[in-house]
Backbone as JSON Lines, residues from 0, in Angstrom:
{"i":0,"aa":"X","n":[24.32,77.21,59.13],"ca":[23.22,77.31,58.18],"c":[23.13,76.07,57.29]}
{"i":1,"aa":"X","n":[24.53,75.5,57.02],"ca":[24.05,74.2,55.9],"c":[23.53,73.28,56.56]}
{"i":2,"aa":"X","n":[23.85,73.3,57.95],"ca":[23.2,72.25,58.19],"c":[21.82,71.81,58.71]}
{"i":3,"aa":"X","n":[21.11,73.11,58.86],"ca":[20.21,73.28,58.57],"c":[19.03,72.97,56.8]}
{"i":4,"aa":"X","n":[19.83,72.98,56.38],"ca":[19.97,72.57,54.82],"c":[19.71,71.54,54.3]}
{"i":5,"aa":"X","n":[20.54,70.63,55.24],"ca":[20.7,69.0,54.86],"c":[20.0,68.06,55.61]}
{"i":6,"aa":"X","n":[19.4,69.32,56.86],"ca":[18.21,68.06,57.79],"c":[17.29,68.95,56.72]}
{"i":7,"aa":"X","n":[17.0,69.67,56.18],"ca":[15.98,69.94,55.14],"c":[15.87,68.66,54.3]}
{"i":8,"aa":"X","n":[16.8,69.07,53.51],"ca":[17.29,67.66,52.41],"c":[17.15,65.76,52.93]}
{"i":9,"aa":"X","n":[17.31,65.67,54.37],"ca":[16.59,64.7,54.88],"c":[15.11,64.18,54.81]}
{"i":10,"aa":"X","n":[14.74,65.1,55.35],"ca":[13.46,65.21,55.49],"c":[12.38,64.9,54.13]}
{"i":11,"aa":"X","n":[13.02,65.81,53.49],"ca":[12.17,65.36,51.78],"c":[12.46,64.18,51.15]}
{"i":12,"aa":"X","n":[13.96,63.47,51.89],"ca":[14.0,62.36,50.95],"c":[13.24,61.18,52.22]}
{"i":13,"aa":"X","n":[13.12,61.6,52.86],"ca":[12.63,60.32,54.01],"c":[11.29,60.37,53.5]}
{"i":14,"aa":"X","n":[10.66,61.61,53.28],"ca":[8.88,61.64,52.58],"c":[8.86,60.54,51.65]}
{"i":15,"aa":"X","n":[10.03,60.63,50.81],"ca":[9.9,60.0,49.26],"c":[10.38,58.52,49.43]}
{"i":16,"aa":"X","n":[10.47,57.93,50.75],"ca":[10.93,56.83,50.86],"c":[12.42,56.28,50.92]}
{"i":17,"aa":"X","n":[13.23,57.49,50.53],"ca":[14.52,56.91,50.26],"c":[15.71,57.51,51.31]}
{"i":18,"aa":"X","n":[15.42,56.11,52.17],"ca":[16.09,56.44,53.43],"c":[17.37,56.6,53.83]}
{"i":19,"aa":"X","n":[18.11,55.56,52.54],"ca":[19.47,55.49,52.91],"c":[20.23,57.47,52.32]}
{"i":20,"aa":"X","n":[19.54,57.85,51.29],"ca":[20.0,59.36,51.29],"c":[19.57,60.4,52.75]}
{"i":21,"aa":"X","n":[18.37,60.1,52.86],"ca":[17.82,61.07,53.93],"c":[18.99,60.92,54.84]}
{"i":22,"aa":"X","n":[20.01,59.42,55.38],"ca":[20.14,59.06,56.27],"c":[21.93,59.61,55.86]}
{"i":23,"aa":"X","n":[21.74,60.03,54.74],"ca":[23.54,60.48,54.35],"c":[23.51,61.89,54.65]}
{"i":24,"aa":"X","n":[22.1,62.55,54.71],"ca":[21.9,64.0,54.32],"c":[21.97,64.29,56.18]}
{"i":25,"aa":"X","n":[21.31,63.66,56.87],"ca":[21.58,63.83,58.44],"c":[22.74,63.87,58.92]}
{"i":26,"aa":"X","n":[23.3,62.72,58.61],"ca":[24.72,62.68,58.91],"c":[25.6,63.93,58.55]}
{"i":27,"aa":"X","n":[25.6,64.29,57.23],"ca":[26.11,65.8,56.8],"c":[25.47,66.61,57.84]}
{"i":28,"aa":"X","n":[24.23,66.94,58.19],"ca":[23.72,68.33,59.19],"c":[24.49,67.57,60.34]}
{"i":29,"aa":"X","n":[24.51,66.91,61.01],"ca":[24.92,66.59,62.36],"c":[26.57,67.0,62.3]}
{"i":30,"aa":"X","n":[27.2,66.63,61.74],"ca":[28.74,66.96,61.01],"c":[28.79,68.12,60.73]}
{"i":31,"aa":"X","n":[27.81,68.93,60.42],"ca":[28.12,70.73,60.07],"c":[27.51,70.93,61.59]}
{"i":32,"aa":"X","n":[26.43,70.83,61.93],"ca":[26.02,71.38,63.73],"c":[25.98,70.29,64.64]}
{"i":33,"aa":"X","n":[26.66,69.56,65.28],"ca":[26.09,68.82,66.11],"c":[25.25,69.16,67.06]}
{"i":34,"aa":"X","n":[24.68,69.84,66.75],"ca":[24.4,70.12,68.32],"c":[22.49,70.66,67.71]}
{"i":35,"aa":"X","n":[21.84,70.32,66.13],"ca":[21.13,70.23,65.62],"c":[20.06,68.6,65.97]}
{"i":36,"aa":"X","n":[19.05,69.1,67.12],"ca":[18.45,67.76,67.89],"c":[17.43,67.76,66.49]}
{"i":37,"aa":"X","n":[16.65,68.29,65.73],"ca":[16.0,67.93,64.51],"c":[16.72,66.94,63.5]}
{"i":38,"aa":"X","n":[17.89,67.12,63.87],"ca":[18.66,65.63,62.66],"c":[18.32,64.15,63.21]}
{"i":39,"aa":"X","n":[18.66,64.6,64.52],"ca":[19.1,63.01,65.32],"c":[17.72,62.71,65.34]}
{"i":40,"aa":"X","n":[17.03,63.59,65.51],"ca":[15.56,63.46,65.89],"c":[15.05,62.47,64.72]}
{"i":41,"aa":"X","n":[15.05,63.01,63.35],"ca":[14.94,63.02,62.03],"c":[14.88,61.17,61.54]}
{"i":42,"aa":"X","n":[16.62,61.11,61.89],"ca":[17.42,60.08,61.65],"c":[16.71,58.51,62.74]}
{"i":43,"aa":"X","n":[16.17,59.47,63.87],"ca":[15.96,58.0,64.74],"c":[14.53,57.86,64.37]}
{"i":44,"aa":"X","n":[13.42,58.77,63.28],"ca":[12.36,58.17,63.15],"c":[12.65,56.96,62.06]}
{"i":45,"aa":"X","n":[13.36,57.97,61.28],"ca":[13.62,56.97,59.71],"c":[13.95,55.52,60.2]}
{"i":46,"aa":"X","n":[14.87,55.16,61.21],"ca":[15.89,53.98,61.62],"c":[14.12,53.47,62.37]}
{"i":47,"aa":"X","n":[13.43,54.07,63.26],"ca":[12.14,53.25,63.51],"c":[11.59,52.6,62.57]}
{"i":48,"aa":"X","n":[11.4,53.4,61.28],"ca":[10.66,52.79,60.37],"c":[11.23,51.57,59.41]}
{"i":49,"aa":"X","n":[12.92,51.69,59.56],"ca":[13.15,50.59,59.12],"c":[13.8,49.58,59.84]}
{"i":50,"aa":"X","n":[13.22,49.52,61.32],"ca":[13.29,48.61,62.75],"c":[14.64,48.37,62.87]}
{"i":51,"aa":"X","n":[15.11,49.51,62.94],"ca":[16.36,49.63,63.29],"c":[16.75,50.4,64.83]}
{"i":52,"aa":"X","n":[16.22,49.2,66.0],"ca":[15.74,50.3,66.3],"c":[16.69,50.9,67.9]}
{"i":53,"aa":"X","n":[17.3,49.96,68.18],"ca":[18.58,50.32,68.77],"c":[19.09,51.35,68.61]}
{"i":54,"aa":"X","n":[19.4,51.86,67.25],"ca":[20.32,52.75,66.47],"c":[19.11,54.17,66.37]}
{"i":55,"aa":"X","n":[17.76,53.6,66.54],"ca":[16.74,54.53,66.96],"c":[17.1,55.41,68.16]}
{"i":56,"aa":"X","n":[16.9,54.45,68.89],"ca":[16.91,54.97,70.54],"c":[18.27,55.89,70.78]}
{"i":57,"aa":"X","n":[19.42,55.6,70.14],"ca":[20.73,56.16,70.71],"c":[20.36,57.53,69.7]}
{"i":58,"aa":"X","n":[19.81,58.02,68.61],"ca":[19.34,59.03,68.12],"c":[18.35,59.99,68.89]}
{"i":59,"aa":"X","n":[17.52,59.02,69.72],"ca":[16.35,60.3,70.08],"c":[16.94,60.53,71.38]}
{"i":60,"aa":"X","n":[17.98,59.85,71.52],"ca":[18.44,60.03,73.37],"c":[19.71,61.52,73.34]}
{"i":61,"aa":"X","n":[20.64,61.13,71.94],"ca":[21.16,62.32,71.73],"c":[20.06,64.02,71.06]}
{"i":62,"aa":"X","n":[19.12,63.33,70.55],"ca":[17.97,64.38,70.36],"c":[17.62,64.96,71.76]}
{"i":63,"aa":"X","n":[17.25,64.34,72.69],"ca":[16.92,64.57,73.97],"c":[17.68,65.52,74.82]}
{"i":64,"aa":"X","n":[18.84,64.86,74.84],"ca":[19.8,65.65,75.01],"c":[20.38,66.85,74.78]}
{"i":65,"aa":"X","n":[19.81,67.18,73.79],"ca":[19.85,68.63,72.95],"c":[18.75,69.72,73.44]}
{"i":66,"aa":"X","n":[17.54,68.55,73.13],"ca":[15.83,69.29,73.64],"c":[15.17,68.35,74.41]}
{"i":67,"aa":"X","n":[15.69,68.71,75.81],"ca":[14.86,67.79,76.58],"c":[13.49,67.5,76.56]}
{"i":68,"aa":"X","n":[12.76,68.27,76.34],"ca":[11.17,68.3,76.41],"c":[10.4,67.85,74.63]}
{"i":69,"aa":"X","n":[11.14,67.71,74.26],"ca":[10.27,67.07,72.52],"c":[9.42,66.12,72.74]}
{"i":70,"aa":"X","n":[8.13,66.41,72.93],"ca":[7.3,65.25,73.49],"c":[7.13,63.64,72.18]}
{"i":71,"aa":"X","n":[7.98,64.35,70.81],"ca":[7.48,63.41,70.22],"c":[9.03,62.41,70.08]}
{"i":72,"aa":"X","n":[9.98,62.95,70.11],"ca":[11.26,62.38,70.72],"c":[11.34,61.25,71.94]}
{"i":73,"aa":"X","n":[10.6,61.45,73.02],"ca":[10.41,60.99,74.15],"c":[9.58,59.7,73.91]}
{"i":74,"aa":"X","n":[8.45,60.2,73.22],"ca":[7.45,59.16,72.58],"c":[8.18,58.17,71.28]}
{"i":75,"aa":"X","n":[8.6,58.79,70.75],"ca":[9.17,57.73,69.46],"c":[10.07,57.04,70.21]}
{"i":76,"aa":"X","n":[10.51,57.37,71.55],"ca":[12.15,56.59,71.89],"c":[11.48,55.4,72.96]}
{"i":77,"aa":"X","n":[10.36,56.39,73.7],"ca":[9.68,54.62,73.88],"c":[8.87,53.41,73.16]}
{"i":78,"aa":"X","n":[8.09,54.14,71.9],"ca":[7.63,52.86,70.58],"c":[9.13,51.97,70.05]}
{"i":79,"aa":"X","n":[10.34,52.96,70.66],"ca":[11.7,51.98,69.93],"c":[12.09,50.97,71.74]}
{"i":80,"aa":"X","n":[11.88,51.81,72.56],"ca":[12.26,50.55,73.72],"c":[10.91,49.35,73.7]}
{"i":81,"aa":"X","n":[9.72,49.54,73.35],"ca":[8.78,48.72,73.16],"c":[9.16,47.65,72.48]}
{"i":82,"aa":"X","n":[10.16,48.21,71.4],"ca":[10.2,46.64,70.32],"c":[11.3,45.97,70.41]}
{"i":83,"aa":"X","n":[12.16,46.83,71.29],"ca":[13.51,46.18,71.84],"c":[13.13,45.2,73.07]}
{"i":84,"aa":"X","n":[11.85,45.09,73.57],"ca":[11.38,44.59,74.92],"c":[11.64,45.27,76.31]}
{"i":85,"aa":"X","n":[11.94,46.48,76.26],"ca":[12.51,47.13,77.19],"c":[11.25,47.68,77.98]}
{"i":86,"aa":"X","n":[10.62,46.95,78.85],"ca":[8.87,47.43,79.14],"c":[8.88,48.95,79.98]}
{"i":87,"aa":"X","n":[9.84,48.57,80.9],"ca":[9.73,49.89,81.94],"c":[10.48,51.24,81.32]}
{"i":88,"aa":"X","n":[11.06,50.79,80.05],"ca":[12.19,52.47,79.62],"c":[10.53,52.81,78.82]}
{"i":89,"aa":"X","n":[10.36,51.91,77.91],"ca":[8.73,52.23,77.34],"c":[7.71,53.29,78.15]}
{"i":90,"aa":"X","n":[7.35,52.55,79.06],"ca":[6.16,52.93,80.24],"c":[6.77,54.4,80.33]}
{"i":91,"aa":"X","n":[7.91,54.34,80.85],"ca":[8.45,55.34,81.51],"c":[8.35,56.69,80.27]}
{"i":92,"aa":"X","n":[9.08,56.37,79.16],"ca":[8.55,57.48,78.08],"c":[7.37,58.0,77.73]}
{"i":93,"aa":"X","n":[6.52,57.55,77.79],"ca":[5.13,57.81,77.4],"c":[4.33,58.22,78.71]}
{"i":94,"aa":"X","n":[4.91,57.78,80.03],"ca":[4.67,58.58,80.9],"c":[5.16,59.76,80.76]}
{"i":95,"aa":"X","n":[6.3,60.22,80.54],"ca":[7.17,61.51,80.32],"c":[6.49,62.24,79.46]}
{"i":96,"aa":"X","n":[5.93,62.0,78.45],"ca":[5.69,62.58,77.06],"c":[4.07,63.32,77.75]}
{"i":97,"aa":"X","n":[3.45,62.35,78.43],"ca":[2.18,62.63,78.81],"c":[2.36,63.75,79.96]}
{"i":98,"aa":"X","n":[3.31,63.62,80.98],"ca":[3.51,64.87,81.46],"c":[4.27,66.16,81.06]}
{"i":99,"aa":"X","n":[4.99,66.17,80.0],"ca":[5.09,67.18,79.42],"c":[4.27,67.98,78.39]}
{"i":100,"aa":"X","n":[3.53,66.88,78.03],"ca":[2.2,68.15,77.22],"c":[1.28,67.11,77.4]}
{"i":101,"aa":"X","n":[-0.07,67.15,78.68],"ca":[-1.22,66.39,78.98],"c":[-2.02,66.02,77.64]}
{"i":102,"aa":"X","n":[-1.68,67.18,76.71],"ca":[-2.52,67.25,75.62],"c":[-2.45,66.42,74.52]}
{"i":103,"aa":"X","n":[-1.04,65.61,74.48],"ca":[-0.59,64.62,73.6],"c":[-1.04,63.77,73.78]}
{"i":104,"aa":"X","n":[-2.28,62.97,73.06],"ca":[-3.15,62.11,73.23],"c":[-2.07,60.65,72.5]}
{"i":105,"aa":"X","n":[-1.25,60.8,71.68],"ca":[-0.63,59.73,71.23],"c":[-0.12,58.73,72.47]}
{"i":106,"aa":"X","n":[0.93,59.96,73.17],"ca":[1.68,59.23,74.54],"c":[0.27,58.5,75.7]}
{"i":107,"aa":"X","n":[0.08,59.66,76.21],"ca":[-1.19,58.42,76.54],"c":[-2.31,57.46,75.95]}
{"i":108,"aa":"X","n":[-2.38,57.24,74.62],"ca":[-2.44,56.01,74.04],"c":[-1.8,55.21,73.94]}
{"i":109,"aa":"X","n":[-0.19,55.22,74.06],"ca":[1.01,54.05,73.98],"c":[0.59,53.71,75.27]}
{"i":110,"aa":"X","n":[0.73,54.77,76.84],"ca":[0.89,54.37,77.54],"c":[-0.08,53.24,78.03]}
{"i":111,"aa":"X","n":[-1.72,53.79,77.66],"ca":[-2.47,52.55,78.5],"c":[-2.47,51.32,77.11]}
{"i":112,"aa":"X","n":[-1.71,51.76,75.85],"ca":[-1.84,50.09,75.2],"c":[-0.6,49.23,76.1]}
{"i":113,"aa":"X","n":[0.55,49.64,76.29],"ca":[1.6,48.87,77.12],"c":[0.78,48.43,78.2]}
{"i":114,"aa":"X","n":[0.71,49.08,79.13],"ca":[-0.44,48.56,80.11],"c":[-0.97,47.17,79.57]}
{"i":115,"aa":"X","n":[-1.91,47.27,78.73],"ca":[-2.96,46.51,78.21],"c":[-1.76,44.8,77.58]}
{"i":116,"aa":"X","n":[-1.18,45.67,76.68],"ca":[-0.27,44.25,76.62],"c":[0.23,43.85,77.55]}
{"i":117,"aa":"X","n":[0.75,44.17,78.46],"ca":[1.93,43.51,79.66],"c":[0.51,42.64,80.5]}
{"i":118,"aa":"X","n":[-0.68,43.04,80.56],"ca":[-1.5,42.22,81.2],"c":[-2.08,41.43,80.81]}
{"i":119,"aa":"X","n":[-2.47,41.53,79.32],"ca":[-2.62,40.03,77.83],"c":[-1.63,39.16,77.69]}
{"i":120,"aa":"X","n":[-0.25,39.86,77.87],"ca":[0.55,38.61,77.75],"c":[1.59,37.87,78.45]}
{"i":121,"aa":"X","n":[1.28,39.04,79.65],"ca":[2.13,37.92,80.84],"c":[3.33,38.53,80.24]}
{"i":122,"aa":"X","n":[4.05,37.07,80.53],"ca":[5.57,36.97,80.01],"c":[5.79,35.98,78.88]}
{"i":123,"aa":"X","n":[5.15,37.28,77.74],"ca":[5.51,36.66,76.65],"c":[4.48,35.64,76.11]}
{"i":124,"aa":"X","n":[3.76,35.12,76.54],"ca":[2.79,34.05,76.54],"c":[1.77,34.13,75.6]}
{"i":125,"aa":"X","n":[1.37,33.23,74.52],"ca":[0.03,33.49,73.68],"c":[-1.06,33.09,75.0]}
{"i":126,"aa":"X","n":[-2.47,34.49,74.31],"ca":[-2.98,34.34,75.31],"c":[-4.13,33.38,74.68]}
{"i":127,"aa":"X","n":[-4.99,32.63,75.75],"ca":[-6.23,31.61,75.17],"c":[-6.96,32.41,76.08]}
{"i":128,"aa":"X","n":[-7.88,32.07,75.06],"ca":[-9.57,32.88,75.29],"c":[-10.33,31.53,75.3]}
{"i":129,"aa":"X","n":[-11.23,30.96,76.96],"ca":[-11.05,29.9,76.47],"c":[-12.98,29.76,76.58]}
{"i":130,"aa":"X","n":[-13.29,31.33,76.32],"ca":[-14.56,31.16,75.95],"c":[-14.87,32.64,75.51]}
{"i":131,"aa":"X","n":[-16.13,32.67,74.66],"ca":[-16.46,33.79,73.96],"c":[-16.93,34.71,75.27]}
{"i":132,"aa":"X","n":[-17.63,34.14,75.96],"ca":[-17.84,35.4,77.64],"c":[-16.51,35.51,77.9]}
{"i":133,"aa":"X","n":[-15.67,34.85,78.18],"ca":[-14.23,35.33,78.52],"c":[-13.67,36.62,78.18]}
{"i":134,"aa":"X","n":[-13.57,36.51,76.02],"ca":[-13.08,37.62,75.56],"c":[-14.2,38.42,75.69]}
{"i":135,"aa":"X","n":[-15.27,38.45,76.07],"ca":[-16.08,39.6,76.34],"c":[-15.49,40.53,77.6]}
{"i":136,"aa":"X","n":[-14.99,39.42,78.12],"ca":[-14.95,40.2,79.55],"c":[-13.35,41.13,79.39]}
{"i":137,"aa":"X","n":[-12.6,40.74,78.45],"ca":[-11.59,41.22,78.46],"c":[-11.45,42.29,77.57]}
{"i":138,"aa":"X","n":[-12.34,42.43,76.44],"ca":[-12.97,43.57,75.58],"c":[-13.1,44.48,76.4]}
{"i":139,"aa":"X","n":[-13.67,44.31,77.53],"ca":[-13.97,45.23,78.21],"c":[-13.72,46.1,79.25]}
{"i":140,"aa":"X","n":[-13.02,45.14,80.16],"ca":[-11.57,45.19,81.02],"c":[-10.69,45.99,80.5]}
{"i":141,"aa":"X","n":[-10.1,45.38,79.65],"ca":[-8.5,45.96,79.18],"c":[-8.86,46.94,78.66]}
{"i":142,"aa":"X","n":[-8.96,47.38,77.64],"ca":[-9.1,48.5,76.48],"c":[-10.11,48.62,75.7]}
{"i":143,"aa":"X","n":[-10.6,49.64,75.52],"ca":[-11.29,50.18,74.56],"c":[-11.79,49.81,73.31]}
{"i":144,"aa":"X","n":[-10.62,49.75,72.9],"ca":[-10.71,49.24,71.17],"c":[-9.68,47.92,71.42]}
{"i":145,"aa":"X","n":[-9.91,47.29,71.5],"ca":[-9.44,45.68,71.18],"c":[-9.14,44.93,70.58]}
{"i":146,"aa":"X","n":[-9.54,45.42,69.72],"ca":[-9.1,44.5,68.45],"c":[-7.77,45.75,68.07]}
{"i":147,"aa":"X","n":[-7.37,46.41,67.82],"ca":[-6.62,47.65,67.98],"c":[-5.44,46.96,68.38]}
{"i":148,"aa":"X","n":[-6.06,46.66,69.5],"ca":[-4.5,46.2,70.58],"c":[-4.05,44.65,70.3]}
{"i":149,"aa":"X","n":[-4.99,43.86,69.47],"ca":[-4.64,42.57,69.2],"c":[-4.07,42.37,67.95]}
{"i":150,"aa":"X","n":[-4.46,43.38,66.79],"ca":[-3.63,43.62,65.69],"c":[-2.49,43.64,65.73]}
{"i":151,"aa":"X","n":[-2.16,44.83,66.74],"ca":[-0.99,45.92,66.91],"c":[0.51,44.97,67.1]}
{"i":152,"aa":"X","n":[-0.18,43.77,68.47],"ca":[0.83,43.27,68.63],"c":[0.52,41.52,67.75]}
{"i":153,"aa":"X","n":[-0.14,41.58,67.35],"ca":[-0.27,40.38,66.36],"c":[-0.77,38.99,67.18]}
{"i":154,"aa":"X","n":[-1.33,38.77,68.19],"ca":[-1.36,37.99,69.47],"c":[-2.31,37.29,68.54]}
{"i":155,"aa":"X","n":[-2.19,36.03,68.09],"ca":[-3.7,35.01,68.1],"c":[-4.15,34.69,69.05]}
{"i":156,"aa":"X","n":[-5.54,34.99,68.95],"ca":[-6.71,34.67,70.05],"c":[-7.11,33.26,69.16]}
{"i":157,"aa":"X","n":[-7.17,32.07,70.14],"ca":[-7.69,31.17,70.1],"c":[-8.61,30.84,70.87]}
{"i":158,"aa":"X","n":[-10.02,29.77,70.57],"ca":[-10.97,29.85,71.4],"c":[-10.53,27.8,71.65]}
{"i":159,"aa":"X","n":[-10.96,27.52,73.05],"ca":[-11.25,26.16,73.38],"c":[-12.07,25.64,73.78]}
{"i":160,"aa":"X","n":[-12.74,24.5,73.48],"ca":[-13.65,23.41,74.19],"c":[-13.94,23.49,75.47]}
């Protein structure tokens, strides 16, 4: 029961910003139940948000482990292989997430933005737009919302002569 308690006590302090308690208060629930996948769960969003995110992934994988099917576990653990560069553990989560509940529109939004980046940027590569019909054509091609996906990953579009 306490430890049920203290992923409570997490949770309210992660609302309030203050991660390093939320992140003492998990540790206590995991130490009273291990076997409580809402802590690890808990603990590997907080560590996303402060791009920590290695230490993410080994959280939602022991979350997983607990509750295989948490579609948002599955999904948060591929936005953390995304920023680690890990393209195919990515793909592969958000594929997962999308077949375990079709209805989770998030996972299949990661999934076709990965898509969309891995074909903007190659390997790694700034991309040139090396005419305004160009990025028209790729507005339209790739994705939907576009500018969305050029924010997201911060890519300058440059135009040339």
């Amino acid at each position: 029961f306490l430890g049920f308690v203290y992923q409570n006590l997490g949770v309210l302090e992660s609302q309030r910003g203050n991660f390093k308690s939320s992140g003492q208060d998990y540790a206590r629930a995991i130490r009273l139940n291990p076997k409580l996948a809402a802590a690890y769960y808990n603990r590997g969003n907080d560590e996303l948000k402060l791009k920590q995110y290695r230490k993410a992934i080994r959280d939602f994988d022991k979350a997983l482990k607990l509750y295989p099917t948490d579609v948002w576990a599955v999904n948060n653990r591929g936005l953390a292989f995304c920023h680690v560069g890990k393209p195919s553990e990515d793909k592969e989560d958000f594929a997962k997430a999308t077949g375990l509940d079709p209805t989770f529109t998030q996972a299949g939004e990661n999934l076709r933005r990965t898509d969309c980046d891995r074909l903007l940027l190659g390997s790694s590569k700034r991309l040139r737009v090396r005419s305004a019909t160009r990025l028209a054509d790729l507005k339209q091609f790739f994705c939907h919302d576009w500018r969305l996906v050029f924010s997201f990953l911060h890519v300058p579009l440059t135009t040339s002569r």
